[in-house]
Amino acid sequence: MSPGELICPAGTPAALRTAVDAGADAVYCGFQNATNARNFPGLNFTPDELAGAVAHAHSKASKVLLALNTYPPAGKVDLWRAAADTGARLGVDAFIVADMGVADYIARTYPDIRIHLSVQAAASSPEAIRYYCENFGVKRVVLPRILTIPEIRSIRKEIPCEIETFIFGNHGLMVEGRCSLTNYLTGQSTNMDGVCSPASDVEFVRHDDGTMSSRLAGFAIDCFGCGEKAGYPTICKGRYTVPHRSDAYYAFEEPVSLNLARLLPELIDAGVHAFKIEGRQRSKSYVRSVVSAFRAAVDDIRAGRPANITDLVALTEGQKQTQGAFATKKWR
Amino acid sequence: MAKLTLGPIAYHWSAETRRDFYARIADEAPLDEVYLGEVVCSKRAPFHEPDLPDTIERLERGGKKVILSSLAEVMLKRERKATEELVALESHEIEINNAAGLLARDKRPHRIGPFMNAYNEAAITWMAGRGARHVCLPTEMPAQSIRVAAQAARELGLGVEVQVFGRASLAVSARCYHARAHGRTKDNCQFVCELDAEGMPLSTVDGKPVLRVNGIQTQSESYVCLLAETGRLVADGVSHLRLMPQATDMVAVAQVFRAVLDGAMPGQEAGASLRDLCGAAPFSNGFYHGTAGHEFVAEVR
């Protein structure tokens, strides 16, 4: 049976301790630079902080996965190599990587440390996954959020590594690692700088009629009426107009978050080895409540007890939820 | 001498439009190499695949080398099969756009497409060791990284390509946004993407055109235009300059780029000619100059 490992976000040392104490089997985190895909101000770890984090996690039998999952632009590869060297020295349990050059370096230099293939590598077929397994010894693939459960079940039978899927949190719309939308509008790259719709480029503008628009680098991403709560201007969650429709609409997706609580038993049965909770940018209290609730649910399901799914569904209260591509092909 | 190439058509143009398009390209365009094949959506391929042998023959008779490009997204059985068949080909060079194609092609010669994320010298060195002979760099790469990547690739004996004209691919998704805009899903899309020869324009809520939807792909509203930068690109080691097909006179576009490469047309005149050919589409070169991709930076001389 799938161990149903819970892989939890650690944006800060405090969040890491919280996640570990709430029952995370593993936490994932990154350094304070472009080497990880959540290179946001105020987030991530110094090498000293990571050393403390590894010690705390290991004392609770929890693992630390280091995200080195961006793509180094030519001329800057040394920063990623140095991050891998530091991670190895501090005893991380696995590297989460996307770039073939970074994967090759780690596979050659640290053959005893596990490599997990980041969702940023966008490996969505057995052939792509096997390529990374055979060439870099990848032990686990984090699947893109674009597959149905029957498709995941079928991939499982054709690959030699573990599968990790997202179960909760922000719902990325574009194939990860192939999106330059942020760079197009702001000049900062998701792939090369680890930045997505950066807060430094965000502004909310109140208009005379009481409406408010949210902007990214001067581009209006959405507009909200007086009674509406203004959302964060993520490009793929904005409203746009097209010639054949009269009103602005969510061209890519509504501002929903992913919650696969109800599908958890099915995902465990499909052989998913580990479940990733998104949210390195989230608060300690968020991490505590989400990790504890999923810990209880996974333990119940694995013990054959009915899980209290209602608690998990309530976690996103006030925000719309989706099961995305996992439940039905019609999502596509 | 740098080569001028034509990338694969990103849009769902009808079979007839494609036949006419490639007939003119074959006979009149000063291009060295042409990439063919459906890269964006596997559902479209059956519409134009029957014409492929004739198109290849026509282009080759016109003195163009033909390279066949693979799908950027490989998830479904038919996408896996299409990729498998393409990478089995020995008759033509192939360009791989998804790691699914690398597994079976391993150690045999191939090109790396712009969707493969060849961002740096380490990745390019790895790819070269597995049979890559040519690499098209990601469209968002800035000049100083292009230079480092190109020099590393040339030392390994690889060709290096950069997109210098046409809308940039900014994202791909499993979901079809063309179908969504018409209240449909990908499985029952009824090929609504054929309505928009250059993608469906998306404007911001305050009326500013910003993106283009092309099925599962999101493109830039602006045409990437690195006409003034061709000299620097070539000096930095870029061996192939890629034009992406737009619904404009691509023969004339190719002639302008050719003339600039040959030193036969002054930059200012070339820029004005290209401007005239491209209607209302804004030009951008921000990615190259390390600023927001949509921006156009006048070349400082």
XYZ file of C-alpha atoms in Angstrom:
633
model
C 0.000 0.000 0.000
C 1.098 3.557 -0.683
C 2.717 5.118 2.392
C 0.836 8.337 1.615
C 3.714 10.543 2.680
C 2.821 14.154 3.356
C 5.208 16.635 1.781
C 4.706 20.007 3.397
C 5.722 23.574 2.573
C 8.369 25.380 4.613
C 8.780 28.972 3.507
C 10.494 29.934 6.760
C 12.269 28.135 9.615
C 9.187 28.730 11.798
C 6.872 27.202 9.192
C 9.242 24.256 8.894
C 9.106 23.526 12.638
C 5.331 23.904 12.559
C 4.954 21.481 9.646
C 7.289 18.923 11.207
C 5.505 19.133 14.555
C 2.115 18.777 12.833
C 3.172 15.465 11.315
C 4.858 16.179 7.990
C 6.755 13.170 6.641
C 8.903 15.631 4.753
C 9.200 19.355 4.262
C 10.444 21.164 1.181
C 12.270 24.470 1.201
C 14.772 26.573 -0.687
C 17.554 29.122 -0.344
C 17.070 32.886 -0.506
C 17.917 33.242 -4.179
C 16.926 32.330 -7.725
C 17.701 28.633 -7.235
C 14.126 27.857 -6.200
C 10.726 28.562 -7.719
C 9.428 30.572 -4.743
C 12.094 33.265 -4.660
C 9.875 35.720 -2.797
C 11.023 38.446 -0.398
C 10.913 37.312 3.236
C 10.825 33.621 2.325
C 13.342 30.813 2.363
C 16.462 29.858 4.281
C 20.023 30.955 4.910
C 22.504 28.059 5.072
C 22.594 28.430 8.880
C 18.821 28.292 9.087
C 18.780 25.221 6.879
C 21.311 23.497 9.144
C 19.005 24.065 12.116
C 15.999 22.973 10.103
C 17.606 19.707 9.047
C 18.531 18.966 12.662
C 14.995 19.643 13.890
C 13.336 17.652 11.095
C 15.641 14.670 11.522
C 15.071 14.670 15.293
C 11.369 14.111 14.510
C 12.068 11.511 11.770
C 10.997 13.979 9.125
C 12.907 14.560 5.889
C 14.090 17.788 4.278
C 13.801 18.175 0.514
C 15.737 21.068 -1.005
C 14.110 22.753 -3.992
C 16.690 23.645 -6.672
C 13.943 23.629 -9.241
C 14.549 26.657 -11.439
C 16.546 26.834 -14.672
C 19.946 28.525 -14.385
C 20.480 30.996 -17.196
C 23.784 30.473 -19.011
C 26.660 32.033 -17.104
C 25.042 31.604 -13.689
C 25.108 27.833 -13.253
C 27.613 28.120 -10.385
C 24.926 29.520 -8.081
C 22.894 26.307 -8.480
C 25.962 24.100 -8.023
C 26.906 25.990 -4.872
C 23.360 25.557 -3.546
C 23.588 21.811 -4.191
C 26.994 21.679 -2.462
C 25.602 23.503 0.575
C 22.528 21.292 0.703
C 24.635 18.157 0.530
C 26.967 19.404 3.260
C 23.996 20.188 5.518
C 22.519 16.728 5.039
C 19.320 17.310 3.081
C 17.502 14.099 2.166
C 16.752 14.918 -1.461
C 17.107 17.570 -4.126
C 14.080 18.638 -6.150
C 15.391 19.571 -9.600
C 14.150 20.486 -13.061
C 17.169 21.477 -15.174
C 19.134 18.688 -16.857
C 22.435 20.423 -16.168
C 21.658 20.693 -12.458
C 20.392 17.099 -12.346
C 23.550 15.882 -14.067
C 25.786 17.757 -11.612
C 23.986 16.334 -8.586
C 23.823 12.803 -9.984
C 27.585 12.823 -10.613
C 28.684 14.699 -7.496
C 26.291 13.328 -4.892
C 25.204 9.895 -6.133
C 23.991 8.930 -2.660
C 21.480 11.772 -2.344
C 18.051 11.263 -3.831
C 16.896 13.323 -6.795
C 13.215 14.163 -7.105
C 12.060 15.487 -10.449
C 10.325 18.810 -9.911
C 6.930 19.589 -11.374
C 8.890 22.355 -13.153
C 10.364 19.677 -15.428
C 6.829 19.026 -16.732
C 7.321 15.292 -17.187
C 3.798 14.128 -18.013
C 4.361 10.845 -19.841
C 6.012 7.541 -18.908
C 8.666 8.145 -21.584
C 9.646 11.574 -20.230
C 9.750 10.291 -16.659
C 11.808 7.250 -17.635
C 14.281 9.526 -19.417
C 15.026 11.304 -16.137
C 15.068 8.047 -14.144
C 17.467 6.302 -16.494
C 19.819 9.261 -16.919
C 19.869 10.897 -13.504
C 18.652 8.137 -11.202
C 15.515 10.087 -10.311
C 13.717 8.356 -7.423
C 10.474 10.321 -7.497
C 8.529 12.414 -9.982
C 6.271 15.264 -8.957
C 3.522 15.011 -11.553
C 2.136 18.070 -13.340
C -1.401 18.942 -12.228
C -2.856 18.013 -15.601
C -3.574 14.298 -15.301
C -6.708 12.402 -14.299
C -6.501 9.679 -11.637
C -6.933 6.865 -14.195
C -4.043 8.394 -16.166
C -1.881 8.551 -13.020
C -2.738 4.917 -12.247
C -1.651 3.941 -15.723
C 1.615 5.941 -15.584
C 2.416 4.285 -12.251
C 2.613 0.912 -13.989
C 5.092 2.145 -16.573
C 7.687 3.979 -14.511
C 10.396 2.790 -12.111
C 10.050 5.630 -9.563
C 7.688 6.954 -6.910
C 4.908 9.413 -7.746
C 4.180 12.593 -5.841
C 1.093 14.673 -6.634
C -0.176 18.005 -5.404
C -3.282 17.692 -3.247
C -3.873 21.109 -1.788
C -3.159 24.794 -2.379
C -2.610 27.107 -5.287
C -3.737 25.655 -8.587
C -1.246 26.460 -11.335
C -2.847 26.572 -14.741
C 0.065 26.534 -17.112
C 2.462 23.658 -17.602
C 5.083 24.367 -14.963
C 8.520 25.256 -16.239
C 7.077 26.416 -19.559
C 5.519 29.719 -18.507
C 7.023 33.125 -19.334
C 3.889 35.169 -18.642
C 5.421 36.923 -15.641
C 8.595 37.748 -17.543
C 6.545 39.124 -20.421
C 4.799 41.630 -18.171
C 7.394 42.339 -15.463
C 10.876 41.432 -16.718
C 11.348 38.820 -13.990
C 11.349 35.202 -15.068
C 9.575 32.313 -13.367
C 12.044 29.812 -14.800
C 15.276 31.768 -14.329
C 14.482 33.957 -11.282
C 11.912 31.831 -9.432
C 9.354 34.627 -9.558
C 5.625 34.514 -10.386
C 3.494 37.675 -10.434
C 5.907 39.410 -8.003
C 4.500 41.510 -5.157
C 6.908 44.340 -6.032
C 4.966 44.884 -9.262
C 1.497 44.684 -7.721
C -0.744 47.647 -7.095
C -4.431 48.026 -6.291
C -6.065 51.078 -7.809
C -9.328 52.485 -6.432
C -11.517 54.159 -9.050
C -14.012 56.993 -8.604
C -16.994 54.675 -9.103
C -15.925 52.548 -6.138
C -14.471 49.735 -8.210
C -10.929 48.554 -7.691
C -8.501 47.149 -10.200
C -5.552 44.923 -9.426
C -2.488 45.576 -11.533
C 0.742 43.824 -12.314
C 3.480 46.042 -13.765
C 0.791 48.447 -14.895
C -1.405 45.829 -16.591
C -4.931 45.524 -15.173
C -5.298 41.837 -14.307
C -8.766 42.093 -12.784
C -11.408 44.600 -11.697
C -13.651 44.237 -8.700
C -17.041 45.718 -7.879
C -17.770 47.412 -4.557
C -18.981 44.217 -2.891
C -16.239 41.979 -4.269
C -13.070 40.999 -2.490
C -10.089 42.053 -4.584
C -7.842 39.110 -5.451
C -4.093 38.989 -6.047
C -3.202 39.765 -9.672
C -1.870 36.432 -10.873
C -1.816 36.581 -14.674
C -3.460 33.192 -15.234
C -6.238 33.944 -12.720
C -7.236 37.307 -14.178
C -10.211 38.501 -16.179
C -9.787 39.508 -19.809
C -11.943 40.515 -22.726
C -12.131 38.866 -26.138
C -13.843 40.195 -29.258
C -16.751 37.703 -29.267
C -17.812 38.063 -25.596
C -19.474 41.110 -24.102
C -18.050 40.820 -20.569
C -14.599 40.249 -19.155
C -14.196 36.616 -18.121
C -11.638 34.357 -16.492
C -9.870 33.361 -19.696
C -7.705 30.702 -18.026
C -9.245 29.856 -14.648
C -11.216 31.414 -11.866
C -9.290 32.208 -8.689
C -9.820 28.748 -7.221
C -7.531 26.622 -5.141
C -6.858 22.927 -5.486
C -8.344 20.620 -2.882
C -8.205 16.893 -3.535
C -9.409 15.883 -0.057
C -12.328 13.879 -1.443
C -10.044 12.072 -3.903
C -7.464 11.093 -1.289
C -8.595 7.437 -0.931
C -8.605 7.030 -4.704
C -5.151 8.590 -5.059
C -3.732 6.286 -2.380
C -5.313 3.339 -4.154
C -3.813 4.514 -7.467
C -0.360 4.138 -5.935
C 0.560 7.767 -5.368
C 3.489 7.575 -2.963
C 3.483 11.118 -1.625
C 1.164 14.110 -1.456
C 2.392 17.636 -1.774
C 0.753 20.536 0.004
C 1.493 23.780 -1.812
C 2.099 27.037 0.067
C 5.623 28.062 1.033
C 4.299 31.626 1.052
C 1.628 30.727 3.659
C 1.515 31.506 7.371
C 2.435 29.204 10.235
C -1.183 28.846 11.314
C -2.240 27.882 7.797
C 0.518 25.281 7.634
C -0.440 23.907 11.063
C -4.148 23.483 10.285
C -3.687 22.065 6.778
C -0.890 19.645 7.703
C -2.679 18.361 10.834
C -5.940 17.814 8.962
C -4.289 15.932 6.109
C -2.142 13.943 8.577
C -5.269 12.678 10.313
C -7.023 11.916 7.036
C -4.121 9.984 5.520
C -3.631 7.984 8.731
C -7.351 7.124 8.839
C -7.457 6.017 5.224
C -4.338 3.875 5.568
C -5.776 2.251 8.702
C -9.023 1.495 6.909
C -11.011 4.018 8.951
C -13.359 6.564 7.369
C -11.555 9.887 7.113
C -13.065 13.143 8.240
C -13.094 14.763 4.820
C -15.391 17.568 5.956
C -12.557 19.203 7.919
C -10.352 19.196 4.861
C -12.998 20.663 2.622
C -13.597 23.396 5.191
C -9.919 24.423 5.070
C -10.524 26.525 1.992
C -13.689 28.063 3.401
C -14.493 31.299 1.657
C -12.445 30.379 -1.360
C -13.619 28.417 -4.334
C -12.167 24.944 -4.679
C -11.455 22.727 -7.607
C -10.333 19.169 -8.203
C -8.795 20.445 -11.424
C -7.765 17.856 -13.970
C -7.728 15.007 -11.441
C -11.467 14.291 -11.371
C -12.454 14.600 -15.001
C -11.076 15.139 -18.488
C -13.748 17.809 -18.912
C -11.561 20.208 -16.927
C -9.288 20.474 -19.928
C 27.153 32.754 -42.548
C 24.088 32.653 -40.301
C 21.143 30.676 -41.596
C 17.587 31.922 -41.714
C 14.916 29.435 -40.661
C 11.126 29.281 -40.535
C 9.622 27.742 -37.406
C 6.589 25.447 -37.451
C 3.156 27.038 -37.918
C 1.704 27.466 -34.432
C -1.891 28.067 -35.551
C -4.665 25.890 -36.879
C -4.557 27.101 -40.449
C -6.570 25.080 -42.951
C -4.860 22.517 -45.155
C -5.419 24.759 -48.150
C -3.922 27.812 -46.443
C -0.893 25.770 -45.469
C -0.420 24.378 -48.983
C -0.497 27.887 -50.461
C 1.728 29.235 -47.708
C 4.449 26.618 -48.154
C 4.258 26.764 -51.951
C 5.230 30.443 -51.843
C 7.821 29.844 -49.151
C 9.357 27.061 -51.254
C 9.532 29.122 -54.404
C 10.225 32.638 -53.191
C 11.496 32.918 -49.624
C 15.245 33.311 -49.027
C 15.190 30.755 -46.196
C 17.711 28.013 -45.530
C 15.662 25.712 -43.333
C 11.977 25.119 -42.619
C 10.495 23.318 -39.610
C 7.270 21.419 -40.237
C 4.833 19.607 -37.986
C 2.167 20.204 -35.367
C 3.777 21.433 -32.175
C 0.809 22.836 -30.236
C -2.214 20.491 -30.358
C -2.278 16.813 -31.273
C -5.940 17.050 -32.330
C -5.002 19.251 -35.282
C -2.406 16.953 -36.814
C -4.776 14.770 -38.902
C -5.887 17.843 -40.847
C -2.535 18.599 -42.376
C -0.461 15.445 -42.044
C -1.698 14.000 -45.355
C -0.066 16.963 -47.145
C 3.253 16.579 -45.367
C 5.090 14.461 -47.977
C 4.143 16.874 -50.772
C 5.073 19.906 -48.670
C 8.444 18.407 -47.825
C 9.144 17.637 -51.471
C 8.112 21.105 -52.571
C 10.306 22.810 -49.979
C 13.289 20.605 -50.774
C 12.915 21.342 -54.444
C 13.020 25.008 -53.455
C 16.398 24.401 -51.830
C 15.218 24.367 -48.220
C 16.307 21.843 -45.651
C 13.257 20.416 -43.870
C 13.258 19.526 -40.172
C 10.273 17.856 -38.507
C 9.221 19.211 -35.111
C 7.605 17.233 -32.306
C 4.732 18.142 -29.981
C 5.488 20.419 -27.030
C 3.036 18.619 -24.751
C 2.942 14.829 -24.541
C 0.398 13.289 -22.215
C -2.233 11.288 -24.119
C -1.778 7.999 -25.929
C -2.027 9.641 -29.357
C 0.596 12.219 -28.355
C 2.950 9.521 -27.141
C 2.446 7.590 -30.364
C 2.999 10.656 -32.568
C 6.222 11.427 -30.709
C 7.394 7.827 -30.933
C 6.821 7.750 -34.690
C 8.587 11.054 -35.236
C 11.697 10.141 -33.283
C 11.932 6.858 -35.201
C 12.418 8.815 -38.448
C 15.781 8.604 -40.159
C 14.802 10.314 -43.413
C 14.861 13.852 -42.001
C 16.325 15.779 -39.137
C 13.963 16.089 -36.213
C 13.472 18.733 -33.546
C 12.372 17.426 -30.142
C 10.124 19.615 -27.999
C 9.300 17.255 -25.124
C 11.489 14.978 -23.016
C 9.211 12.102 -24.055
C 10.999 12.202 -27.415
C 14.476 12.105 -25.904
C 14.162 8.624 -24.447
C 13.757 6.763 -27.738
C 16.042 9.104 -29.692
C 18.874 8.781 -27.211
C 22.347 8.873 -28.802
C 20.986 9.376 -32.313
C 21.264 12.890 -33.813
C 18.469 15.356 -33.162
C 17.731 19.019 -32.572
C 16.507 20.483 -29.291
C 13.420 22.667 -29.711
C 12.538 25.914 -27.927
C 10.204 24.097 -25.493
C 13.039 21.952 -24.118
C 14.408 24.611 -21.763
C 18.025 24.569 -22.883
C 18.835 27.567 -20.690
C 22.499 27.012 -19.926
C 25.833 25.517 -20.895
C 25.498 22.633 -18.435
C 22.146 21.515 -19.853
C 23.402 21.983 -23.419
C 26.542 19.964 -22.683
C 24.375 17.195 -21.263
C 22.065 17.257 -24.286
C 25.005 17.231 -26.724
C 26.321 14.121 -24.985
C 22.997 12.408 -25.730
C 22.945 13.200 -29.439
C 21.770 16.811 -29.731
C 23.357 18.521 -32.751
C 21.493 21.805 -32.619
C 19.655 23.760 -29.961
C 16.969 26.424 -30.158
C 17.236 28.589 -27.044
C 14.157 29.598 -25.014
C 12.562 32.808 -26.302
C 12.834 34.557 -22.932
C 16.630 34.348 -22.690
C 18.496 37.656 -22.320
C 21.463 38.642 -24.507
C 24.263 37.904 -22.061
C 22.958 34.353 -21.440
C 22.484 33.782 -25.157
C 26.141 34.676 -25.665
C 27.409 32.248 -23.021
C 25.072 29.456 -24.171
C 25.902 29.992 -27.836
C 29.643 29.922 -27.259
C 29.392 26.710 -25.237
C 27.178 25.131 -27.881
C 29.467 26.123 -30.741
C 32.477 24.658 -28.926
C 30.530 21.388 -28.779
C 29.870 21.640 -32.521
C 26.173 22.425 -32.123
C 24.053 24.804 -34.180
C 22.424 27.534 -32.092
C 19.076 29.078 -32.925
C 17.157 32.064 -31.572
C 13.686 33.299 -32.488
C 14.010 36.741 -34.072
C 10.510 37.268 -35.426
C 6.896 36.490 -34.513
C 4.701 36.110 -31.458
C 6.464 34.498 -28.515
C 5.119 31.323 -26.949
C 4.581 32.371 -23.337
C 2.885 29.286 -21.909
C 1.283 25.959 -22.682
C -1.390 24.218 -20.653
C -3.336 20.978 -20.562
C -6.468 23.059 -20.902
C -7.653 24.560 -24.179
C -8.449 28.237 -23.643
C -9.844 28.622 -27.115
C -12.463 25.977 -26.346
C -13.080 27.537 -22.927
C -13.725 30.957 -24.466
C -16.486 29.357 -26.530
C -18.030 27.389 -23.665
C -16.478 24.086 -24.743
C -13.792 21.726 -23.480
C -10.736 20.351 -25.263
C -12.453 17.057 -26.076
C -15.414 18.739 -27.801
C -13.591 21.831 -29.072
C -14.928 21.491 -32.635
C -11.657 23.119 -33.688
C -12.790 26.578 -32.776
C -9.140 27.704 -32.858
C -9.388 27.738 -36.655
C -11.345 30.992 -36.355
C -8.256 32.981 -35.390
C -5.390 32.984 -37.866
C -3.023 34.499 -35.273
C -4.719 33.433 -32.075
C -7.586 34.995 -30.151
C -6.668 38.427 -28.765
C -7.008 38.849 -24.991
C -7.248 42.389 -23.687
C -7.068 43.631 -20.127
C -10.274 44.828 -18.444
C -9.285 48.383 -19.352
C -8.929 47.533 -23.009
C -5.222 46.968 -23.545
C -4.363 44.041 -25.867
C -1.835 41.857 -24.057
C -1.933 38.149 -24.949
C -3.098 35.747 -27.652
C -4.793 32.422 -27.048
C -3.891 29.685 -29.511
C -5.585 26.512 -28.258
C -3.557 25.238 -25.307
C -0.862 27.819 -26.003
C -0.681 31.425 -24.785
C 1.305 33.783 -26.980
C 2.438 37.369 -26.766
C 0.351 40.109 -28.313
C 3.557 41.607 -29.684
C 5.776 40.186 -32.389
C 9.260 39.521 -31.103
C 11.493 41.511 -33.443
C 15.275 41.187 -33.208
C 16.028 42.742 -36.582
C 18.382 45.420 -35.241
C 20.021 42.787 -33.022
C 20.896 40.278 -35.772
C 24.496 41.492 -36.030
C 25.095 41.074 -32.329
C 23.397 37.674 -32.268
C 25.607 36.398 -35.071
C 28.721 37.892 -33.478
C 27.790 36.151 -30.231
C 27.732 32.761 -31.955
C 24.097 32.290 -32.941
C 24.124 30.292 -36.179
C 20.400 30.159 -37.016
C 17.782 32.908 -36.820
C 14.175 31.729 -36.579
C 11.155 33.470 -38.029
C 7.809 32.253 -36.670
C 5.008 32.125 -39.249
C 2.429 34.876 -38.836
C -0.543 35.662 -41.071
C 1.455 38.290 -42.886
C 3.656 38.195 -45.976
C 6.329 35.872 -44.621
C 8.217 35.842 -47.913
C 8.686 39.599 -47.606
C 9.590 39.266 -43.923
C 12.253 36.693 -44.829
C 13.561 38.997 -47.561
C 14.030 41.832 -45.066
C 15.941 39.637 -42.619
C 17.993 38.160 -45.451
C 18.889 41.616 -46.728
C 20.014 42.715 -43.282
C 22.094 39.558 -42.799
C 23.686 40.109 -46.206
C 24.382 43.754 -45.406
C 22.310 44.660 -48.436
C 19.827 46.941 -46.688
C 20.473 49.652 -44.105
C 18.987 48.904 -40.695
C 16.646 51.855 -40.683
C 15.165 51.022 -44.067
C 14.803 47.361 -43.074
C 13.054 48.324 -39.861
C 10.623 50.532 -41.745
C 9.920 47.789 -44.300
C 9.250 45.241 -41.595
C 6.994 47.709 -39.801
C 4.947 48.167 -42.969
C 4.568 44.408 -43.387
C 3.225 43.735 -39.916
C 0.112 45.868 -39.696
C -0.906 46.856 -36.193
C 1.093 44.209 -34.316
C 3.414 45.880 -31.814
C 7.070 44.827 -31.858
C 8.961 43.733 -28.759
C 12.535 42.808 -27.877
C 12.355 43.122 -24.094
C 13.333 39.507 -23.372
C 16.576 39.961 -25.286
C 17.372 43.231 -23.550
C 16.606 41.814 -20.099
C 13.529 43.916 -19.446
C 9.786 43.112 -19.572
C 9.207 40.942 -22.638
C 6.524 43.176 -24.133
C 8.777 46.221 -24.240
C 10.605 47.488 -27.284
C 14.058 48.871 -26.593
C 15.605 50.979 -29.321
C 19.087 49.632 -30.047
C 21.753 51.949 -28.687
C 24.619 52.307 -31.123
